[in-house]
PDB file as gemmi writes it, atoms N, CA and C in Angstrom:
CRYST1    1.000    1.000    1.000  90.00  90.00  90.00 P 1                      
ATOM      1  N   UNK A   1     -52.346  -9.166 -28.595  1.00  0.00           N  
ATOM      2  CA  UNK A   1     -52.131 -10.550 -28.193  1.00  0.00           C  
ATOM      3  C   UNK A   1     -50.638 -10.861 -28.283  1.00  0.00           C  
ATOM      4  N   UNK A   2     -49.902 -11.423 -27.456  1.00  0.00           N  
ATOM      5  CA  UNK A   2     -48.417 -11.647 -26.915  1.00  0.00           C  
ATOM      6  C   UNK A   2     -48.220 -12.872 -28.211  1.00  0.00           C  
ATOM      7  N   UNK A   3     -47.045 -12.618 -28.685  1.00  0.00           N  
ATOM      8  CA  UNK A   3     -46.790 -13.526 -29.773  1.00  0.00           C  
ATOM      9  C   UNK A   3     -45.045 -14.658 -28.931  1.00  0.00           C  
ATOM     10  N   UNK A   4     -45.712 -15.736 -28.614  1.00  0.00           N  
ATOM     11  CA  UNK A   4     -44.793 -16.567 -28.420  1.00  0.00           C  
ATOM     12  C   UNK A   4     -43.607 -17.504 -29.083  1.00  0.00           C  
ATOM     13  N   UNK A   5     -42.595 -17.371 -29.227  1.00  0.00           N  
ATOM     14  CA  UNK A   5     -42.118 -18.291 -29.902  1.00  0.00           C  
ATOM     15  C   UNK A   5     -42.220 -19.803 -29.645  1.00  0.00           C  
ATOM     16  N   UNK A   6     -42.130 -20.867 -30.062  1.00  0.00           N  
ATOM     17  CA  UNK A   6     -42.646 -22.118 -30.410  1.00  0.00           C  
ATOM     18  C   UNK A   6     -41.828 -22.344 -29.184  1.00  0.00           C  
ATOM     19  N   UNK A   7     -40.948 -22.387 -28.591  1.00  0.00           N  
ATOM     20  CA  UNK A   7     -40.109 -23.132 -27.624  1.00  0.00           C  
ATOM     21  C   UNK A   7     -41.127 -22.680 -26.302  1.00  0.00           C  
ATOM     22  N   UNK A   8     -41.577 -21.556 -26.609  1.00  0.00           N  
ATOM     23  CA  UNK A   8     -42.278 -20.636 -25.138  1.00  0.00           C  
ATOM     24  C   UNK A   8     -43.597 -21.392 -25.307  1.00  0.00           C  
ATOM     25  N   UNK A   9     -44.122 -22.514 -26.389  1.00  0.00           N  
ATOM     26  CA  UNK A   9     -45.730 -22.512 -25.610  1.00  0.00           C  
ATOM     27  C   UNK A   9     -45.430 -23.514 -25.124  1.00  0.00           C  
ATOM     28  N   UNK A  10     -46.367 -24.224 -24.121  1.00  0.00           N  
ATOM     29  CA  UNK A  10     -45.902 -25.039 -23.528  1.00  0.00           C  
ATOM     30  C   UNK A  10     -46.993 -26.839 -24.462  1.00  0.00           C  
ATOM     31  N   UNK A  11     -45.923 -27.238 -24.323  1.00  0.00           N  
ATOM     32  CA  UNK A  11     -46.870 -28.746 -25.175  1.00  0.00           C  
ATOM     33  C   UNK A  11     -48.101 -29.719 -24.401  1.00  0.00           C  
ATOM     34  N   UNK A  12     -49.012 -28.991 -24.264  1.00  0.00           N  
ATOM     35  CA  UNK A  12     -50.518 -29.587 -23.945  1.00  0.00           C  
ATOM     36  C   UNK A  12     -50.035 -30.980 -23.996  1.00  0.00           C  
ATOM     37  N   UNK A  13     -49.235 -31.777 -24.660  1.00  0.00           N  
ATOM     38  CA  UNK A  13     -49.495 -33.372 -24.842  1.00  0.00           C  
ATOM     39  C   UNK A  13     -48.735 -33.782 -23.323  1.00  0.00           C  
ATOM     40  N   UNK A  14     -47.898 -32.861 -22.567  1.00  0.00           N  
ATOM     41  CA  UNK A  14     -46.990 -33.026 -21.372  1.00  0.00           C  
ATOM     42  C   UNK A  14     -48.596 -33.046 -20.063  1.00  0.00           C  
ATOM     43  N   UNK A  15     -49.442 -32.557 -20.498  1.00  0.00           N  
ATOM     44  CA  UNK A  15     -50.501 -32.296 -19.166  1.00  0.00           C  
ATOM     45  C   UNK A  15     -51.726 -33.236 -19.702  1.00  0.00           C  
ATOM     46  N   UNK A  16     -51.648 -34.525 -19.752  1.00  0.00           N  
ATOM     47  CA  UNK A  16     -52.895 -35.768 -19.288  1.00  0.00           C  
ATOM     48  C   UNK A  16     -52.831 -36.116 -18.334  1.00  0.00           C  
ATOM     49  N   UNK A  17     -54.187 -35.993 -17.731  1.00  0.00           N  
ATOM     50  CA  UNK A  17     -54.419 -36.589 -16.318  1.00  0.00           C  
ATOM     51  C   UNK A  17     -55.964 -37.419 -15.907  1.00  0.00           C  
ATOM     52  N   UNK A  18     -55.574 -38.463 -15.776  1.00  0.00           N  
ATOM     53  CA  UNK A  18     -57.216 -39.185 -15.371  1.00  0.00           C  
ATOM     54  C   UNK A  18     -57.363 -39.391 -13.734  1.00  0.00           C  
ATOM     55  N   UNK A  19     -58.338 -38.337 -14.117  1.00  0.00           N  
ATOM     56  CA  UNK A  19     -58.755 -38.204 -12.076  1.00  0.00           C  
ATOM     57  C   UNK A  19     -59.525 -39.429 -11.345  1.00  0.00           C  
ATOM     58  N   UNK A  20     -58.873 -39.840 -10.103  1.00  0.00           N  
ATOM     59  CA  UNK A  20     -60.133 -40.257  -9.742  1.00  0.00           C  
ATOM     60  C   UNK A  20     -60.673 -39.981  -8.570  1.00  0.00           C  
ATOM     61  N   UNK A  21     -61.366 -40.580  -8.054  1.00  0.00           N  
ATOM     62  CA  UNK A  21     -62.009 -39.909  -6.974  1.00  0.00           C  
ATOM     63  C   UNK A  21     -61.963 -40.131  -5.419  1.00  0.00           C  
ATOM     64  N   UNK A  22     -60.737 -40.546  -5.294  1.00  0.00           N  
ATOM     65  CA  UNK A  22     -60.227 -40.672  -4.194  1.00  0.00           C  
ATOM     66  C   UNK A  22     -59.688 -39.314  -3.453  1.00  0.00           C  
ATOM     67  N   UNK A  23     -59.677 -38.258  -4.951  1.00  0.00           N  
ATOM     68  CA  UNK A  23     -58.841 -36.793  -4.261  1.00  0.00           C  
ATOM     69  C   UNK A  23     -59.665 -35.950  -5.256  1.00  0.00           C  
ATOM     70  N   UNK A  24     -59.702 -34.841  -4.307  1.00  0.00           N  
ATOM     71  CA  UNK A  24     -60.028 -33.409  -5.309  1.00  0.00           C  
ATOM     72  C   UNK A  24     -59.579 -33.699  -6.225  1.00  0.00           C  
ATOM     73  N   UNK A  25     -60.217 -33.142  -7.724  1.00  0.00           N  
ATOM     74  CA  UNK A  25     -59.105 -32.629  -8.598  1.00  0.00           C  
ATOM     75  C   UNK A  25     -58.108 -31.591  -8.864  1.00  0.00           C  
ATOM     76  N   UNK A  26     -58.373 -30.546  -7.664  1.00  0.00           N  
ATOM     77  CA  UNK A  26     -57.577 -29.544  -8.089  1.00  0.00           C  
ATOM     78  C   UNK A  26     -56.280 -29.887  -7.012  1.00  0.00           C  
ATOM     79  N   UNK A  27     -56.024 -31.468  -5.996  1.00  0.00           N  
ATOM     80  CA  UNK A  27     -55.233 -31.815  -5.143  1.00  0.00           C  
ATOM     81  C   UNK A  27     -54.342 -32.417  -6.276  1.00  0.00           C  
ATOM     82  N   UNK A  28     -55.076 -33.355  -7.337  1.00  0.00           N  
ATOM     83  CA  UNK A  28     -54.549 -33.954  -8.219  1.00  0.00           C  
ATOM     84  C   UNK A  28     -54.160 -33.593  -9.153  1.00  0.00           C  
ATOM     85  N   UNK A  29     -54.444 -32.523  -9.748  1.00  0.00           N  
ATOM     86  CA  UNK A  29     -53.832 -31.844 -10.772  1.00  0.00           C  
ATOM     87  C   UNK A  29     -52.610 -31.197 -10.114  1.00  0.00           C  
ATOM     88  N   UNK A  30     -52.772 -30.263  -8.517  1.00  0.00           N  
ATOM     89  CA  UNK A  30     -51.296 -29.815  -8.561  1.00  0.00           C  
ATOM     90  C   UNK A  30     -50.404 -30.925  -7.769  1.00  0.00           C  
ATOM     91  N   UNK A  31     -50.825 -32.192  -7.393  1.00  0.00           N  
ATOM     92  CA  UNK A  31     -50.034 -33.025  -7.380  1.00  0.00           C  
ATOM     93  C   UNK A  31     -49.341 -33.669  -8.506  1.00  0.00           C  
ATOM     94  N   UNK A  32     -49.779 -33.399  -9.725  1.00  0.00           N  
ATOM     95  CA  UNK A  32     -49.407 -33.863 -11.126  1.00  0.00           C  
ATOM     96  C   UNK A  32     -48.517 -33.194 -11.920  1.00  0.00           C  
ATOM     97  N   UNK A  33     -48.798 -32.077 -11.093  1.00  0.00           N  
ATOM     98  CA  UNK A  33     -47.765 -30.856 -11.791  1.00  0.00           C  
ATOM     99  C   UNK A  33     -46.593 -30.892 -10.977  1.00  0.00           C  
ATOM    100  N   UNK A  34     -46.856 -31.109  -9.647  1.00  0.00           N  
ATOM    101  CA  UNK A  34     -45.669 -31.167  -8.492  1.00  0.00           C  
ATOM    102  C   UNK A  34     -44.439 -31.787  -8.785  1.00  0.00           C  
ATOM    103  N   UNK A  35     -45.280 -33.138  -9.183  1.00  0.00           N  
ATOM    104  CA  UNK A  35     -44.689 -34.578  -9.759  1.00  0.00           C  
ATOM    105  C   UNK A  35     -43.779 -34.266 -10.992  1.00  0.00           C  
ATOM    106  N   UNK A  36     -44.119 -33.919 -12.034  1.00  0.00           N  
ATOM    107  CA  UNK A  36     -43.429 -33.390 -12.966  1.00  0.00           C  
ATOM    108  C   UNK A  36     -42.637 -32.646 -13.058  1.00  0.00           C  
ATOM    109  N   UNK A  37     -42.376 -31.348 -12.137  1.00  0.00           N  
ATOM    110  CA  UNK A  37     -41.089 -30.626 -11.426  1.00  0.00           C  
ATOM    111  C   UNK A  37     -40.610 -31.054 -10.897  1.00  0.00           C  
ATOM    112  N   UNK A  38     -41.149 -32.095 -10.066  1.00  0.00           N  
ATOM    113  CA  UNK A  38     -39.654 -32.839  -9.061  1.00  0.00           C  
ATOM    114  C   UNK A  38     -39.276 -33.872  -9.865  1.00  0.00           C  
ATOM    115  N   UNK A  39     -39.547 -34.416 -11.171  1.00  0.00           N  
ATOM    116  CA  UNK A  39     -38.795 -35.448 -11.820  1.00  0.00           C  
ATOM    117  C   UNK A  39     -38.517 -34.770 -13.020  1.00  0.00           C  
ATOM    118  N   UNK A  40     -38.217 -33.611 -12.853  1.00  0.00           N  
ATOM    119  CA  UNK A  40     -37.335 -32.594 -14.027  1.00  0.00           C  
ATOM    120  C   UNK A  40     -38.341 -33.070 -15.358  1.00  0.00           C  
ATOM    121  N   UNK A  41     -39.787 -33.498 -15.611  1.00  0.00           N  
ATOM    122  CA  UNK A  41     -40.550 -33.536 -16.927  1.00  0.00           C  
ATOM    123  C   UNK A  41     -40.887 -32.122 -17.240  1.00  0.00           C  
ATOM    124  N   UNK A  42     -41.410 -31.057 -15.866  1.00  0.00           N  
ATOM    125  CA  UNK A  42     -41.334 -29.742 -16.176  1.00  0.00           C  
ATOM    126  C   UNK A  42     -39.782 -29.380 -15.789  1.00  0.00           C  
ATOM    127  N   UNK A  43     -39.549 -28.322 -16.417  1.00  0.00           N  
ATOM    128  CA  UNK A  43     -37.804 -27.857 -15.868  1.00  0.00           C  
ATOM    129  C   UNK A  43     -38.190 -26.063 -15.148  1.00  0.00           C  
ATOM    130  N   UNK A  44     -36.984 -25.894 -14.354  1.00  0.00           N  
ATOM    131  CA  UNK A  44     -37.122 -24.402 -14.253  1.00  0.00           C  
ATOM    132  C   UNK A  44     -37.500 -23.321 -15.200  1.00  0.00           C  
ATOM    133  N   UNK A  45     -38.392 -22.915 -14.772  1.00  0.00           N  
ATOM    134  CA  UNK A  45     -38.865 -21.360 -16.360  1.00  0.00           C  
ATOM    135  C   UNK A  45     -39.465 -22.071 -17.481  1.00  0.00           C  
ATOM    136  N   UNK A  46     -39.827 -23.159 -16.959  1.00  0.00           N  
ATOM    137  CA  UNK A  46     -40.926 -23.901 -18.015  1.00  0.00           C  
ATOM    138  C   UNK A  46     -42.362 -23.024 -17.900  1.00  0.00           C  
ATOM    139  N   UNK A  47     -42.802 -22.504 -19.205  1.00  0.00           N  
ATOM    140  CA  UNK A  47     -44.232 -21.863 -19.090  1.00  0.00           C  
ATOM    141  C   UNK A  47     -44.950 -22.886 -19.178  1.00  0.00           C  
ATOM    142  N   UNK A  48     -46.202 -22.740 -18.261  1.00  0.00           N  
ATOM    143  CA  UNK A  48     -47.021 -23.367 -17.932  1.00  0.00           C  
ATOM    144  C   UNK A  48     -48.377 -22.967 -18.781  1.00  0.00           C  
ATOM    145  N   UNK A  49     -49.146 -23.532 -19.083  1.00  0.00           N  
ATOM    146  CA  UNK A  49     -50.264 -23.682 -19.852  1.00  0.00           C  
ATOM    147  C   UNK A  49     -51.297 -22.474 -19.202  1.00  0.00           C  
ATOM    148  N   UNK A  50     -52.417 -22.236 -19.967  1.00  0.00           N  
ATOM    149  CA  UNK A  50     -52.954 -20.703 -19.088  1.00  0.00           C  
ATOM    150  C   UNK A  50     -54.161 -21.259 -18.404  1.00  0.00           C  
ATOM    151  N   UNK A  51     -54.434 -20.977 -17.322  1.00  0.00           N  
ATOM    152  CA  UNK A  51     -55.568 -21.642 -16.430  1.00  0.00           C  
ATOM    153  C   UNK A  51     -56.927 -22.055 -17.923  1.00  0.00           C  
ATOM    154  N   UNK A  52     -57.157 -21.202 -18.302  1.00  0.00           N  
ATOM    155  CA  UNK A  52     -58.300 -21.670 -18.942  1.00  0.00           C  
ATOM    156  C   UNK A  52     -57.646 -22.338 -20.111  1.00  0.00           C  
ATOM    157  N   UNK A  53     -56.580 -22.028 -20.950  1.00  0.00           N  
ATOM    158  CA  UNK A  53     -56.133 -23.379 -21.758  1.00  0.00           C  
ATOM    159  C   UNK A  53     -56.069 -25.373 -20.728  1.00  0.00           C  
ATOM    160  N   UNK A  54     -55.396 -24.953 -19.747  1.00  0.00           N  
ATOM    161  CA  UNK A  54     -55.555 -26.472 -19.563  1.00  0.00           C  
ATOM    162  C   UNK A  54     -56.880 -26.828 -18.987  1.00  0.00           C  
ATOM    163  N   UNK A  55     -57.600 -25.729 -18.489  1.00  0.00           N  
ATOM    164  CA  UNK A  55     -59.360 -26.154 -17.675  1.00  0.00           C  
ATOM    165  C   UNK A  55     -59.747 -26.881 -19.181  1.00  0.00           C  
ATOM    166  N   UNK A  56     -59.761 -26.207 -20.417  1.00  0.00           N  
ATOM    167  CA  UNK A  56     -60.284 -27.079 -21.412  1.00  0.00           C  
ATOM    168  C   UNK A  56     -59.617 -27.919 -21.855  1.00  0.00           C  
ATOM    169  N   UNK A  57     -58.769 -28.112 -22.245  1.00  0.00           N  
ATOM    170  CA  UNK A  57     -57.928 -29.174 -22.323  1.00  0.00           C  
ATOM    171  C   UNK A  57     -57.948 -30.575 -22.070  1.00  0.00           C  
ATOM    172  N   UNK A  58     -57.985 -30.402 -20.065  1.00  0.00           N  
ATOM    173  CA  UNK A  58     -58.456 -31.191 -19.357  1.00  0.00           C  
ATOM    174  C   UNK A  58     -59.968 -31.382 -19.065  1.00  0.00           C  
ATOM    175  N   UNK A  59     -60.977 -30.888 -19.803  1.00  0.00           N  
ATOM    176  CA  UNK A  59     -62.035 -30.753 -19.559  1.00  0.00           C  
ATOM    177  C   UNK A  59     -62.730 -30.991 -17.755  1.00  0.00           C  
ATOM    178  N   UNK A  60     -61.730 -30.030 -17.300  1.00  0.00           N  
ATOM    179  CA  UNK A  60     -61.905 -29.668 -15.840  1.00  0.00           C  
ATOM    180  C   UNK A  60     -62.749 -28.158 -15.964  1.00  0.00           C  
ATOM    181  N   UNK A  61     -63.227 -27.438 -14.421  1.00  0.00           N  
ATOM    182  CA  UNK A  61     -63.072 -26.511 -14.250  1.00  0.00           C  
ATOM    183  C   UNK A  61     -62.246 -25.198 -14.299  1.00  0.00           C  
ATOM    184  N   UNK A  62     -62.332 -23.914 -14.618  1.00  0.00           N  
ATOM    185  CA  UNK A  62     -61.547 -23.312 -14.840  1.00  0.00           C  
ATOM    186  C   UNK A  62     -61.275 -22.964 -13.437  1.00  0.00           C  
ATOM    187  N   UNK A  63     -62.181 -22.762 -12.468  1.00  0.00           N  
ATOM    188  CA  UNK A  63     -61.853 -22.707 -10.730  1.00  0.00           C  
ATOM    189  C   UNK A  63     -60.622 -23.670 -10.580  1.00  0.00           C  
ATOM    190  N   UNK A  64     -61.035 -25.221 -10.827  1.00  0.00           N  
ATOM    191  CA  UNK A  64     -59.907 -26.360 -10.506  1.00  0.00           C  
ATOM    192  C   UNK A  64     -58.695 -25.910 -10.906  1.00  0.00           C  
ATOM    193  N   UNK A  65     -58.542 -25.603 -11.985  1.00  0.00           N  
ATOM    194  CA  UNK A  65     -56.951 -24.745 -12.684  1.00  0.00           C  
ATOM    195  C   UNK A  65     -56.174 -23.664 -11.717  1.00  0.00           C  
ATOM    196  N   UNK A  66     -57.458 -23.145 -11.322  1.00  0.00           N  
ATOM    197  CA  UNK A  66     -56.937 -21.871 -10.859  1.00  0.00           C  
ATOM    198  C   UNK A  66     -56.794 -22.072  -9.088  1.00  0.00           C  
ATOM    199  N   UNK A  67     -57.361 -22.865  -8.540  1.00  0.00           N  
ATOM    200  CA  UNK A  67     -57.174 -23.231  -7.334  1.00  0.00           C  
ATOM    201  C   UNK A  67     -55.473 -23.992  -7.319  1.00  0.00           C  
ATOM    202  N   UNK A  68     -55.809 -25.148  -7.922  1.00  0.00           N  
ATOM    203  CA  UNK A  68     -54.485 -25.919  -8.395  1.00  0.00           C  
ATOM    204  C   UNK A  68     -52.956 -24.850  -8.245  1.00  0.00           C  
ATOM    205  N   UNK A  69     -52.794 -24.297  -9.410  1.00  0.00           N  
ATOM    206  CA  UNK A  69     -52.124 -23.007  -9.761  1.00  0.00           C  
ATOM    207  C   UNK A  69     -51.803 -22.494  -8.127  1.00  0.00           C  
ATOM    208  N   UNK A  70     -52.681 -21.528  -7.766  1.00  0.00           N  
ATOM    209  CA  UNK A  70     -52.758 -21.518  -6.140  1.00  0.00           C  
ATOM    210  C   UNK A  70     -51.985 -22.141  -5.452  1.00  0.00           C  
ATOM    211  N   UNK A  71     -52.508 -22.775  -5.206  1.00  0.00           N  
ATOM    212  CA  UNK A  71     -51.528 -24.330  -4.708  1.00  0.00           C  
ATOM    213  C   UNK A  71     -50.071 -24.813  -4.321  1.00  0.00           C  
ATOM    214  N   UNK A  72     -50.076 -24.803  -5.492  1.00  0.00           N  
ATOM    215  CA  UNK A  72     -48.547 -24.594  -6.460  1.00  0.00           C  
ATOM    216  C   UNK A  72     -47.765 -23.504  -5.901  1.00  0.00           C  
ATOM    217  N   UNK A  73     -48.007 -22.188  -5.595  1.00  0.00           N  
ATOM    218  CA  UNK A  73     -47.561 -21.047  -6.349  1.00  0.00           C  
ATOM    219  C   UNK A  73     -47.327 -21.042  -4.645  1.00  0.00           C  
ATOM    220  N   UNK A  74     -48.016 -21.490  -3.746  1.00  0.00           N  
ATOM    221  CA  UNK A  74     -48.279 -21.518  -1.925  1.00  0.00           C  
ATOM    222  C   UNK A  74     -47.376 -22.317  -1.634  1.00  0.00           C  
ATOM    223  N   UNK A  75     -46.998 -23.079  -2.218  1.00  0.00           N  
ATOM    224  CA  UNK A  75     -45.806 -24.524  -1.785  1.00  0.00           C  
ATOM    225  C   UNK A  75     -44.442 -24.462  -2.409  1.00  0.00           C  
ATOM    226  N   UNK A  76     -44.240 -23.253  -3.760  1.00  0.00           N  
ATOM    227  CA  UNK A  76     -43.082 -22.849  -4.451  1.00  0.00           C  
ATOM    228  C   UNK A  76     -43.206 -23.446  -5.503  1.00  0.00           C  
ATOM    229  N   UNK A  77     -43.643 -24.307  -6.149  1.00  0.00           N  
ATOM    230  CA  UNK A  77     -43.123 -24.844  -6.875  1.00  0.00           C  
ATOM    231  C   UNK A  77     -43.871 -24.323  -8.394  1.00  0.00           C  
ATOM    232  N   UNK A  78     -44.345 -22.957  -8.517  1.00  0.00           N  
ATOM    233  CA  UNK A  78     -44.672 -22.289  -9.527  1.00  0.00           C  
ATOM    234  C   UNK A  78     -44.301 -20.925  -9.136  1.00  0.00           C  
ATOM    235  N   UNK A  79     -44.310 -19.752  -9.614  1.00  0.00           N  
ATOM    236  CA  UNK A  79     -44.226 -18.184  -9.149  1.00  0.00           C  
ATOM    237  C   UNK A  79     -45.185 -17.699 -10.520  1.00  0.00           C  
ATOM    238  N   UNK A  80     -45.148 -16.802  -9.945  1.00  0.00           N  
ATOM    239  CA  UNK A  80     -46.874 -16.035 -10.587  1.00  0.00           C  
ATOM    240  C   UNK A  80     -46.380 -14.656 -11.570  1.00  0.00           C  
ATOM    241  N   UNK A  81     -46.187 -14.700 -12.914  1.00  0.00           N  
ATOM    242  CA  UNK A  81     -45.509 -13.614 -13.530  1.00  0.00           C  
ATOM    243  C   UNK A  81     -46.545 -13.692 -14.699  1.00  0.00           C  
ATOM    244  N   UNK A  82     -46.340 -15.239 -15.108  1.00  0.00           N  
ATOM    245  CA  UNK A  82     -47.359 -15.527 -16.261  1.00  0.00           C  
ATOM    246  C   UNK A  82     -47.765 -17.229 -16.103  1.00  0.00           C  
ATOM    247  N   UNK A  83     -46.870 -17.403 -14.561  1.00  0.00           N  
ATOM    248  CA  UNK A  83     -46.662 -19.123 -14.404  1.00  0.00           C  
ATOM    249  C   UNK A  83     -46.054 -19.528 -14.635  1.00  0.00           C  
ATOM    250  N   UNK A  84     -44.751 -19.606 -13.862  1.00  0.00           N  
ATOM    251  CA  UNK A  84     -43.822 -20.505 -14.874  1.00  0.00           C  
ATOM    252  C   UNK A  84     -43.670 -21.661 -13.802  1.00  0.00           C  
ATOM    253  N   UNK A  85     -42.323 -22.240 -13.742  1.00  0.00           N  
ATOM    254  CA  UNK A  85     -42.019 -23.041 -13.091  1.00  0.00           C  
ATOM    255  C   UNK A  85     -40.654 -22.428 -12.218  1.00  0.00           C  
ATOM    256  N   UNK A  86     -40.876 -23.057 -10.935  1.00  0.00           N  
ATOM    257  CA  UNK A  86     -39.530 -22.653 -10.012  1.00  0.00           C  
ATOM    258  C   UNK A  86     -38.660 -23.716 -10.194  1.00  0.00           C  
ATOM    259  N   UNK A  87     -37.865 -23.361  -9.349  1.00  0.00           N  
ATOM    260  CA  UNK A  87     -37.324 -24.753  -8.959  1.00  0.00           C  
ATOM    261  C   UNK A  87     -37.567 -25.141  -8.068  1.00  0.00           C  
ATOM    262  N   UNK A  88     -37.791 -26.869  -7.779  1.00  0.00           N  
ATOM    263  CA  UNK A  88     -38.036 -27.680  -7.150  1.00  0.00           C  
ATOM    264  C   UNK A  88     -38.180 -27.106  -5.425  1.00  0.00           C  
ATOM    265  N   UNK A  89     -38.978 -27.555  -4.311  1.00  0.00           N  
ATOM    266  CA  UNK A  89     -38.445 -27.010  -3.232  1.00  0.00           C  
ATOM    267  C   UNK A  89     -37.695 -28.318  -2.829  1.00  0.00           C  
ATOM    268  N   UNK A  90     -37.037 -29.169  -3.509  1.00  0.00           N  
ATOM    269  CA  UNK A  90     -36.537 -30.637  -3.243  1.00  0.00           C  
ATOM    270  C   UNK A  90     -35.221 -29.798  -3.282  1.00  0.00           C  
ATOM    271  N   UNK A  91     -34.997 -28.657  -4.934  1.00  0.00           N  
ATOM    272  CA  UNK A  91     -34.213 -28.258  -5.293  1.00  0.00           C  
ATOM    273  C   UNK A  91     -33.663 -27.069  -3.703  1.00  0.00           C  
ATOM    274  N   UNK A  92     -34.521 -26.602  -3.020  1.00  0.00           N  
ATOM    275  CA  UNK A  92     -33.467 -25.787  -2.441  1.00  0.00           C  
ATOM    276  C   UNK A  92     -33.333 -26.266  -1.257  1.00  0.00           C  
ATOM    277  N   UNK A  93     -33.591 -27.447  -0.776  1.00  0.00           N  
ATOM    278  CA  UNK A  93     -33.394 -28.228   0.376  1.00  0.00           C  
ATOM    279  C   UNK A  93     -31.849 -28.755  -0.012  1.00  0.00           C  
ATOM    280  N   UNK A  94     -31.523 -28.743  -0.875  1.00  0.00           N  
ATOM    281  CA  UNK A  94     -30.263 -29.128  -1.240  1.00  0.00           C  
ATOM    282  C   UNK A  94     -29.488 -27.606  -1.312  1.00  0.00           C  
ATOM    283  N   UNK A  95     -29.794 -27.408  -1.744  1.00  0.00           N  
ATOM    284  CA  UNK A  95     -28.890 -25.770  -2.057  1.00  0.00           C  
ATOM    285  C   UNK A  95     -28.219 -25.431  -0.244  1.00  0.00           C  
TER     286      UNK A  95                                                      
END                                                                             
């Protein structure tokens, strides 16, 4: 089991979300996460929580996590190593 240092886990209290039902949840969760990278609350190389840590967490699906994630990872604004965070695609529209 991978031993993290305290700066590397990521703080569960940063990922509350009350769904409603106007949208998927797995639209709303990676719109929530989106949201939080483009207003620098997540930062670049921020580790991200592990699909089944935030499915319980959020007492969502572990599919919803992992679709979400998906999502994310399809639009840039995650890359797939262990999950972290990219930078913004706000960020390279500027670059």
């Amino acid at each position: 089991m991978p031993v993290y240092k305290k700066d590397m886990v990521p703080d569960m209290n940063l990922f509350t979300l009350e769904f409603t039902k106007n949208k998927s949840k797995t639209n709303e969760l990676a719109e929530a996460i989106a949201n939080d990278i483009n207003t620098n609350k997540l930062k670049k190389n921020d580790k991200l929580p592990s699909k089944r840590a935030l499915a319980n967490h959020l007492g969502i699906s572990l599919n919803t996590v992992i679709n979400a994630y998906l999502l994310l990872l399809s639009e840039g604004y995650i890359y797939s190593c262990l999950l972290y965070t990219s930078p913004s695609p706000r960020d390279k529209r500027q670059s």
